[in-house]
Amino acid sequence: GLCMGGRSYYALDLHDINNPSLKFHINPASAEIGTPLSYMGQSWSKPKITWVKWKGQRKLVMFVGGGYDAGYETDTYNQINGTGAGVYMFSADGADAGSLLWWVSKNAVTTDATTNPDIAALHSPNMAYSVVSEIKTTDRDNDGLVDHLYFGDLGGQVFRIDLNNKATITGAFATRSTRILNMHALGGKSPRFYAAPSFAIFKDSQTSNLFAAISIGS
């Protein structure tokens, strides 16, 4: 990513270290208005490379936050433009490397997988503010596939996204977006979450029940 230098993401192929080559380039600046990439902000979010099951097959993917809206340079900023709101999942390898597979945002419109089989979207009405941190991924059943995403935004909110690795169609890939913390306030008084949350699971020694703990700092 480029941070305040732009909106792009670049991936290099370093198999031959003496002859590196460009693997893919994600360029929101060239996206048509109203398309998913057009809503991306400055590329602050550190890419998270991990595995999911996509259309019934294991696939290496890249999760990034939607990016930074430069309006937040003002301490009283109240964002209404949706720039950088949400999370994007791109293919990280293979013939389609760099292609958008799925995204979640207030800007996203959930579509019928039969009319748009290549890109899945999850509409989340509260996800309206820039996401700039690395996305925290968790594998709850130790099968090597991501089950949940955790992240905060610059509007004082924290979310969990539940993924369905048993889905065979794109429209069923993400099952739920849950806002687990809402500290949003007008007048620029919302806490701004720039870092990925910490997440842990532990077992109660008395009851053997499993509990999850999450913490995040602004």
PDB file of C-alpha atoms in Angstrom:
ATOM      1  CA  GLY A   1       0.000   0.000   0.000  1.00  0.00           C
ATOM      2  CA  LEU A   2       0.935   3.640  -0.393  1.00  0.00           C
ATOM      3  CA  CYS A   3      -0.477   5.266   2.790  1.00  0.00           C
ATOM      4  CA  MET A   4      -0.844   8.977   2.019  1.00  0.00           C
ATOM      5  CA  GLY A   5       0.924   8.481  -1.313  1.00  0.00           C
ATOM      6  CA  GLY A   6      -2.125   7.087  -3.078  1.00  0.00           C
ATOM      7  CA  ARG A   7      -4.853   4.457  -3.187  1.00  0.00           C
ATOM      8  CA  SER A   8      -3.092   1.547  -4.922  1.00  0.00           C
ATOM      9  CA  TYR A   9      -1.810  -1.819  -3.735  1.00  0.00           C
ATOM     10  CA  TYR A  10       1.095  -3.540  -5.456  1.00  0.00           C
ATOM     11  CA  ALA A  11       2.273  -7.158  -5.246  1.00  0.00           C
ATOM     12  CA  LEU A  12       5.680  -8.320  -6.483  1.00  0.00           C
ATOM     13  CA  ASP A  13       6.667 -11.806  -7.639  1.00  0.00           C
ATOM     14  CA  LEU A  14      10.048 -12.563  -6.032  1.00  0.00           C
ATOM     15  CA  HIS A  15      10.462 -16.213  -7.036  1.00  0.00           C
ATOM     16  CA  ASP A  16      13.537 -15.088  -8.981  1.00  0.00           C
ATOM     17  CA  ILE A  17      15.034 -12.530  -6.625  1.00  0.00           C
ATOM     18  CA  ASN A  18      17.326 -11.255  -9.377  1.00  0.00           C
ATOM     19  CA  ASN A  19      14.403 -10.604 -11.705  1.00  0.00           C
ATOM     20  CA  PRO A  20      11.432  -9.378  -9.657  1.00  0.00           C
ATOM     21  CA  SER A  21       8.224  -8.728 -11.547  1.00  0.00           C
ATOM     22  CA  LEU A  22       4.880  -7.114 -10.889  1.00  0.00           C
ATOM     23  CA  LYS A  23       2.381  -9.761  -9.801  1.00  0.00           C
ATOM     24  CA  PHE A  24      -0.648  -7.466  -9.695  1.00  0.00           C
ATOM     25  CA  HIS A  25      -1.694  -3.858  -9.206  1.00  0.00           C
ATOM     26  CA  ILE A  26      -4.975  -2.835  -7.575  1.00  0.00           C
ATOM     27  CA  ASN A  27      -5.721   0.682  -8.794  1.00  0.00           C
ATOM     28  CA  PRO A  28      -8.881   2.303  -7.399  1.00  0.00           C
ATOM     29  CA  ALA A  29      -8.007   5.585  -9.132  1.00  0.00           C
ATOM     30  CA  SER A  30      -8.937   4.021 -12.479  1.00  0.00           C
ATOM     31  CA  ALA A  31     -12.203   2.452 -11.261  1.00  0.00           C
ATOM     32  CA  GLU A  32     -15.497   3.678 -12.648  1.00  0.00           C
ATOM     33  CA  ILE A  33     -17.622   5.747 -10.270  1.00  0.00           C
ATOM     34  CA  GLY A  34     -20.056   3.573  -8.342  1.00  0.00           C
ATOM     35  CA  THR A  35     -18.013   0.375  -8.706  1.00  0.00           C
ATOM     36  CA  PRO A  36     -16.564  -1.293  -5.575  1.00  0.00           C
ATOM     37  CA  LEU A  37     -12.991  -0.052  -6.000  1.00  0.00           C
ATOM     38  CA  SER A  38     -14.130   3.544  -6.538  1.00  0.00           C
ATOM     39  CA  TYR A  39     -15.047   3.761  -2.830  1.00  0.00           C
ATOM     40  CA  MET A  40     -11.536   2.848  -1.625  1.00  0.00           C
ATOM     41  CA  GLY A  41      -9.503   5.528   0.137  1.00  0.00           C
ATOM     42  CA  GLN A  42      -5.767   5.907   0.643  1.00  0.00           C
ATOM     43  CA  SER A  43      -4.207   2.456   1.037  1.00  0.00           C
ATOM     44  CA  TRP A  44      -3.229   2.451   4.713  1.00  0.00           C
ATOM     45  CA  SER A  45      -4.406  -1.042   5.649  1.00  0.00           C
ATOM     46  CA  LYS A  46      -1.616  -3.629   5.859  1.00  0.00           C
ATOM     47  CA  PRO A  47      -2.676  -6.591   3.679  1.00  0.00           C
ATOM     48  CA  LYS A  48      -3.648  -9.761   5.527  1.00  0.00           C
ATOM     49  CA  ILE A  49      -2.762 -12.825   3.441  1.00  0.00           C
ATOM     50  CA  THR A  50      -4.656 -15.956   4.466  1.00  0.00           C
ATOM     51  CA  TRP A  51      -6.815 -18.850   3.280  1.00  0.00           C
ATOM     52  CA  VAL A  52     -10.563 -19.208   2.794  1.00  0.00           C
ATOM     53  CA  LYS A  53     -12.712 -21.665   0.905  1.00  0.00           C
ATOM     54  CA  TRP A  54     -14.090 -19.860  -2.129  1.00  0.00           C
ATOM     55  CA  LYS A  55     -16.635 -21.573  -4.389  1.00  0.00           C
ATOM     56  CA  GLY A  56     -15.814 -24.838  -2.649  1.00  0.00           C
ATOM     57  CA  GLN A  57     -12.033 -24.599  -3.152  1.00  0.00           C
ATOM     58  CA  ARG A  58      -9.211 -23.474  -0.851  1.00  0.00           C
ATOM     59  CA  LYS A  59      -7.967 -20.100  -2.017  1.00  0.00           C
ATOM     60  CA  LEU A  60      -5.235 -17.709  -0.927  1.00  0.00           C
ATOM     61  CA  VAL A  61      -6.720 -14.240  -0.475  1.00  0.00           C
ATOM     62  CA  MET A  62      -5.792 -10.745   0.680  1.00  0.00           C
ATOM     63  CA  PHE A  63      -7.999  -8.786   3.090  1.00  0.00           C
ATOM     64  CA  VAL A  64      -7.579  -5.009   3.356  1.00  0.00           C
ATOM     65  CA  GLY A  65      -9.557  -2.206   4.947  1.00  0.00           C
ATOM     66  CA  GLY A  66     -11.263   0.209   2.597  1.00  0.00           C
ATOM     67  CA  GLY A  67      -8.735   2.956   3.264  1.00  0.00           C
ATOM     68  CA  TYR A  68      -8.281   6.459   4.618  1.00  0.00           C
ATOM     69  CA  ASP A  69     -10.440   9.490   3.880  1.00  0.00           C
ATOM     70  CA  ALA A  70      -8.191  12.565   4.046  1.00  0.00           C
ATOM     71  CA  GLY A  71     -11.022  14.500   5.683  1.00  0.00           C
ATOM     72  CA  TYR A  72      -9.889  12.947   8.963  1.00  0.00           C
ATOM     73  CA  GLU A  73      -6.933  15.319   8.916  1.00  0.00           C
ATOM     74  CA  THR A  74      -9.443  17.694  10.519  1.00  0.00           C
ATOM     75  CA  ASP A  75     -10.089  16.821  14.167  1.00  0.00           C
ATOM     76  CA  THR A  76     -13.805  17.736  14.002  1.00  0.00           C
ATOM     77  CA  TYR A  77     -14.489  15.745  10.824  1.00  0.00           C
ATOM     78  CA  ASN A  78     -17.859  13.969  10.494  1.00  0.00           C
ATOM     79  CA  GLN A  79     -17.572  11.607   7.542  1.00  0.00           C
ATOM     80  CA  ILE A  80     -20.593  11.250   5.248  1.00  0.00           C
ATOM     81  CA  ASN A  81     -18.993  10.285   1.909  1.00  0.00           C
ATOM     82  CA  GLY A  82     -18.325   6.592   2.673  1.00  0.00           C
ATOM     83  CA  THR A  83     -14.724   6.758   1.400  1.00  0.00           C
ATOM     84  CA  GLY A  84     -12.761   3.778   2.697  1.00  0.00           C
ATOM     85  CA  ALA A  85     -15.732   2.275   4.519  1.00  0.00           C
ATOM     86  CA  GLY A  86     -15.634  -1.504   4.739  1.00  0.00           C
ATOM     87  CA  VAL A  87     -13.340  -4.440   3.948  1.00  0.00           C
ATOM     88  CA  TYR A  88     -12.223  -5.911   0.625  1.00  0.00           C
ATOM     89  CA  MET A  89     -11.081  -9.440  -0.215  1.00  0.00           C
ATOM     90  CA  PHE A  90      -8.878  -9.913  -3.286  1.00  0.00           C
ATOM     91  CA  SER A  91      -7.402 -13.022  -4.844  1.00  0.00           C
ATOM     92  CA  ALA A  92      -3.745 -13.239  -3.804  1.00  0.00           C
ATOM     93  CA  ASP A  93      -2.545 -15.923  -6.205  1.00  0.00           C
ATOM     94  CA  GLY A  94      -3.383 -17.737  -9.405  1.00  0.00           C
ATOM     95  CA  ALA A  95      -4.566 -16.488 -12.767  1.00  0.00           C
ATOM     96  CA  ASP A  96      -7.002 -14.059 -11.125  1.00  0.00           C
ATOM     97  CA  ALA A  97      -4.487 -12.566  -8.642  1.00  0.00           C
ATOM     98  CA  GLY A  98      -5.466  -9.023  -7.754  1.00  0.00           C
ATOM     99  CA  SER A  99      -9.121  -9.503  -8.666  1.00  0.00           C
ATOM    100  CA  LEU A 100     -11.811  -8.439  -6.215  1.00  0.00           C
ATOM    101  CA  LEU A 101     -13.754 -11.429  -4.883  1.00  0.00           C
ATOM    102  CA  TRP A 102     -15.853 -10.010  -2.040  1.00  0.00           C
ATOM    103  CA  TRP A 103     -16.452  -6.793  -0.087  1.00  0.00           C
ATOM    104  CA  VAL A 104     -18.578  -5.540   2.803  1.00  0.00           C
ATOM    105  CA  SER A 105     -19.630  -1.925   3.335  1.00  0.00           C
ATOM    106  CA  LYS A 106     -22.543   0.466   3.579  1.00  0.00           C
ATOM    107  CA  ASN A 107     -21.626   1.208  -0.039  1.00  0.00           C
ATOM    108  CA  ALA A 108     -22.050  -2.440  -1.049  1.00  0.00           C
ATOM    109  CA  VAL A 109     -25.250  -3.791  -2.532  1.00  0.00           C
ATOM    110  CA  THR A 110     -25.893  -7.472  -1.893  1.00  0.00           C
ATOM    111  CA  THR A 111     -26.479  -9.001  -5.304  1.00  0.00           C
ATOM    112  CA  ASP A 112     -27.922 -12.256  -6.526  1.00  0.00           C
ATOM    113  CA  ALA A 113     -25.022 -14.638  -7.145  1.00  0.00           C
ATOM    114  CA  THR A 114     -26.680 -15.805 -10.358  1.00  0.00           C
ATOM    115  CA  THR A 115     -26.368 -12.316 -11.877  1.00  0.00           C
ATOM    116  CA  ASN A 116     -22.910 -11.506 -10.510  1.00  0.00           C
ATOM    117  CA  PRO A 117     -21.158 -14.840  -9.920  1.00  0.00           C
ATOM    118  CA  ASP A 118     -17.609 -13.493  -9.645  1.00  0.00           C
ATOM    119  CA  ILE A 119     -17.934 -10.761  -6.995  1.00  0.00           C
ATOM    120  CA  ALA A 120     -19.863 -11.158  -3.746  1.00  0.00           C
ATOM    121  CA  ALA A 121     -21.029  -8.250  -1.598  1.00  0.00           C
ATOM    122  CA  LEU A 122     -22.495  -7.855   1.861  1.00  0.00           C
ATOM    123  CA  HIS A 123     -24.432  -4.684   2.673  1.00  0.00           C
ATOM    124  CA  SER A 124     -23.750  -3.447   6.215  1.00  0.00           C
ATOM    125  CA  PRO A 125     -25.672  -0.204   6.877  1.00  0.00           C
ATOM    126  CA  ASN A 126     -23.572   0.870   9.877  1.00  0.00           C
ATOM    127  CA  MET A 127     -20.244   0.407   8.090  1.00  0.00           C
ATOM    128  CA  ALA A 128     -19.969   3.999   6.881  1.00  0.00           C
ATOM    129  CA  TYR A 129     -16.539   5.166   8.085  1.00  0.00           C
ATOM    130  CA  SER A 130     -12.965   4.614   6.946  1.00  0.00           C
ATOM    131  CA  VAL A 131     -11.217   1.353   7.882  1.00  0.00           C
ATOM    132  CA  VAL A 132      -7.445   1.832   7.886  1.00  0.00           C
ATOM    133  CA  SER A 133      -6.042  -0.950  10.086  1.00  0.00           C
ATOM    134  CA  GLU A 134      -4.921  -4.457   9.287  1.00  0.00           C
ATOM    135  CA  ILE A 135      -7.881  -6.850   9.436  1.00  0.00           C
ATOM    136  CA  LYS A 136      -7.744  -9.351  12.306  1.00  0.00           C
ATOM    137  CA  THR A 137      -8.639 -12.859  11.101  1.00  0.00           C
ATOM    138  CA  THR A 138      -9.500 -15.855  13.275  1.00  0.00           C
ATOM    139  CA  ASP A 139      -9.766 -19.576  12.576  1.00  0.00           C
ATOM    140  CA  ARG A 140     -12.148 -20.904  15.222  1.00  0.00           C
ATOM    141  CA  ASP A 141     -12.055 -24.599  14.260  1.00  0.00           C
ATOM    142  CA  ASN A 142      -8.360 -24.971  13.326  1.00  0.00           C
ATOM    143  CA  ASP A 143      -9.030 -26.073   9.752  1.00  0.00           C
ATOM    144  CA  GLY A 144      -6.675 -23.494   8.262  1.00  0.00           C
ATOM    145  CA  LEU A 145      -9.520 -21.311   6.964  1.00  0.00           C
ATOM    146  CA  VAL A 146     -10.651 -17.907   8.232  1.00  0.00           C
ATOM    147  CA  ASP A 147     -14.008 -17.956  10.033  1.00  0.00           C
ATOM    148  CA  HIS A 148     -14.249 -14.384  11.368  1.00  0.00           C
ATOM    149  CA  LEU A 149     -12.926 -10.899  10.645  1.00  0.00           C
ATOM    150  CA  TYR A 150     -12.514  -8.279  13.382  1.00  0.00           C
ATOM    151  CA  PHE A 151     -11.722  -4.604  12.792  1.00  0.00           C
ATOM    152  CA  GLY A 152     -12.454  -1.071  13.950  1.00  0.00           C
ATOM    153  CA  ASP A 153     -13.069   2.092  11.945  1.00  0.00           C
ATOM    154  CA  LEU A 154     -12.390   5.805  12.313  1.00  0.00           C
ATOM    155  CA  GLY A 155     -15.980   6.389  13.395  1.00  0.00           C
ATOM    156  CA  GLY A 156     -15.676   4.703  16.788  1.00  0.00           C
ATOM    157  CA  GLN A 157     -17.099   1.317  15.792  1.00  0.00           C
ATOM    158  CA  VAL A 158     -15.850  -2.279  15.930  1.00  0.00           C
ATOM    159  CA  PHE A 159     -17.246  -5.084  13.751  1.00  0.00           C
ATOM    160  CA  ARG A 160     -17.173  -8.847  13.396  1.00  0.00           C
ATOM    161  CA  ILE A 161     -17.846 -10.514  10.039  1.00  0.00           C
ATOM    162  CA  ASP A 162     -18.786 -14.207   9.964  1.00  0.00           C
ATOM    163  CA  LEU A 163     -17.636 -16.206   6.937  1.00  0.00           C
ATOM    164  CA  ASN A 164     -19.102 -19.477   5.671  1.00  0.00           C
ATOM    165  CA  ASN A 165     -16.385 -21.711   4.231  1.00  0.00           C
ATOM    166  CA  LYS A 166     -18.952 -24.362   3.374  1.00  0.00           C
ATOM    167  CA  ALA A 167     -20.657 -22.094   0.865  1.00  0.00           C
ATOM    168  CA  THR A 168     -20.438 -23.155  -2.769  1.00  0.00           C
ATOM    169  CA  ILE A 169     -21.872 -19.942  -4.232  1.00  0.00           C
ATOM    170  CA  THR A 170     -20.459 -16.447  -3.767  1.00  0.00           C
ATOM    171  CA  GLY A 171     -23.658 -14.982  -2.350  1.00  0.00           C
ATOM    172  CA  ALA A 172     -23.508 -17.246   0.719  1.00  0.00           C
ATOM    173  CA  PHE A 173     -19.838 -16.619   1.542  1.00  0.00           C
ATOM    174  CA  ALA A 174     -20.412 -14.009   4.278  1.00  0.00           C
ATOM    175  CA  THR A 175     -23.285 -14.774   6.601  1.00  0.00           C
ATOM    176  CA  ARG A 176     -23.392 -11.808   8.996  1.00  0.00           C
ATOM    177  CA  SER A 177     -21.964  -8.396   9.864  1.00  0.00           C
ATOM    178  CA  THR A 178     -22.224  -7.551  13.574  1.00  0.00           C
ATOM    179  CA  ARG A 179     -21.366  -4.216  15.177  1.00  0.00           C
ATOM    180  CA  ILE A 180     -19.908  -5.249  18.528  1.00  0.00           C
ATOM    181  CA  LEU A 181     -18.955  -1.758  19.733  1.00  0.00           C
ATOM    182  CA  ASN A 182     -20.505   1.620  18.929  1.00  0.00           C
ATOM    183  CA  MET A 183     -18.829   4.726  20.355  1.00  0.00           C
ATOM    184  CA  HIS A 184     -19.697   6.988  17.453  1.00  0.00           C
ATOM    185  CA  ALA A 185     -20.267  10.645  18.336  1.00  0.00           C
ATOM    186  CA  LEU A 186     -20.697  13.791  16.277  1.00  0.00           C
ATOM    187  CA  GLY A 187     -18.341  16.730  16.288  1.00  0.00           C
ATOM    188  CA  GLY A 188     -15.234  14.627  15.741  1.00  0.00           C
ATOM    189  CA  LYS A 189     -15.555  13.086  19.207  1.00  0.00           C
ATOM    190  CA  SER A 190     -15.562   9.450  18.065  1.00  0.00           C
ATOM    191  CA  PRO A 191     -12.484   7.394  18.973  1.00  0.00           C
ATOM    192  CA  ARG A 192     -10.533   6.517  15.845  1.00  0.00           C
ATOM    193  CA  PHE A 193      -9.274   2.949  15.653  1.00  0.00           C
ATOM    194  CA  TYR A 194      -6.052   2.871  13.641  1.00  0.00           C
ATOM    195  CA  ALA A 195      -4.739  -0.532  14.811  1.00  0.00           C
ATOM    196  CA  ALA A 196      -6.092  -4.044  14.447  1.00  0.00           C
ATOM    197  CA  PRO A 197      -7.851  -5.467  17.514  1.00  0.00           C
ATOM    198  CA  SER A 198      -6.323  -8.215  19.646  1.00  0.00           C
ATOM    199  CA  PHE A 199      -8.357 -11.406  19.909  1.00  0.00           C
ATOM    200  CA  ALA A 200      -8.051 -14.465  22.163  1.00  0.00           C
ATOM    201  CA  ILE A 201     -10.109 -17.533  23.072  1.00  0.00           C
ATOM    202  CA  PHE A 202      -9.888 -19.188  26.474  1.00  0.00           C
ATOM    203  CA  LYS A 203     -11.600 -22.034  28.327  1.00  0.00           C
ATOM    204  CA  ASP A 204     -13.127 -21.688  31.798  1.00  0.00           C
ATOM    205  CA  SER A 205     -11.494 -24.297  34.038  1.00  0.00           C
ATOM    206  CA  GLN A 206     -14.693 -24.874  36.024  1.00  0.00           C
ATOM    207  CA  THR A 207     -17.297 -25.133  33.291  1.00  0.00           C
ATOM    208  CA  SER A 208     -15.103 -25.899  30.220  1.00  0.00           C
ATOM    209  CA  ASN A 209     -17.020 -23.188  28.387  1.00  0.00           C
ATOM    210  CA  LEU A 210     -15.125 -21.266  25.708  1.00  0.00           C
ATOM    211  CA  PHE A 211     -14.966 -17.486  25.851  1.00  0.00           C
ATOM    212  CA  ALA A 212     -13.621 -14.899  23.400  1.00  0.00           C
ATOM    213  CA  ALA A 213     -11.881 -11.697  24.412  1.00  0.00           C
ATOM    214  CA  ILE A 214     -11.211  -8.729  22.154  1.00  0.00           C
ATOM    215  CA  SER A 215      -9.409  -5.458  22.827  1.00  0.00           C
ATOM    216  CA  ILE A 216      -8.687  -2.451  20.631  1.00  0.00           C
ATOM    217  CA  GLY A 217      -7.008   0.912  21.161  1.00  0.00           C
ATOM    218  CA  SER A 218      -7.515   4.186  19.310  1.00  0.00           C
TER     219      SER A 218
END
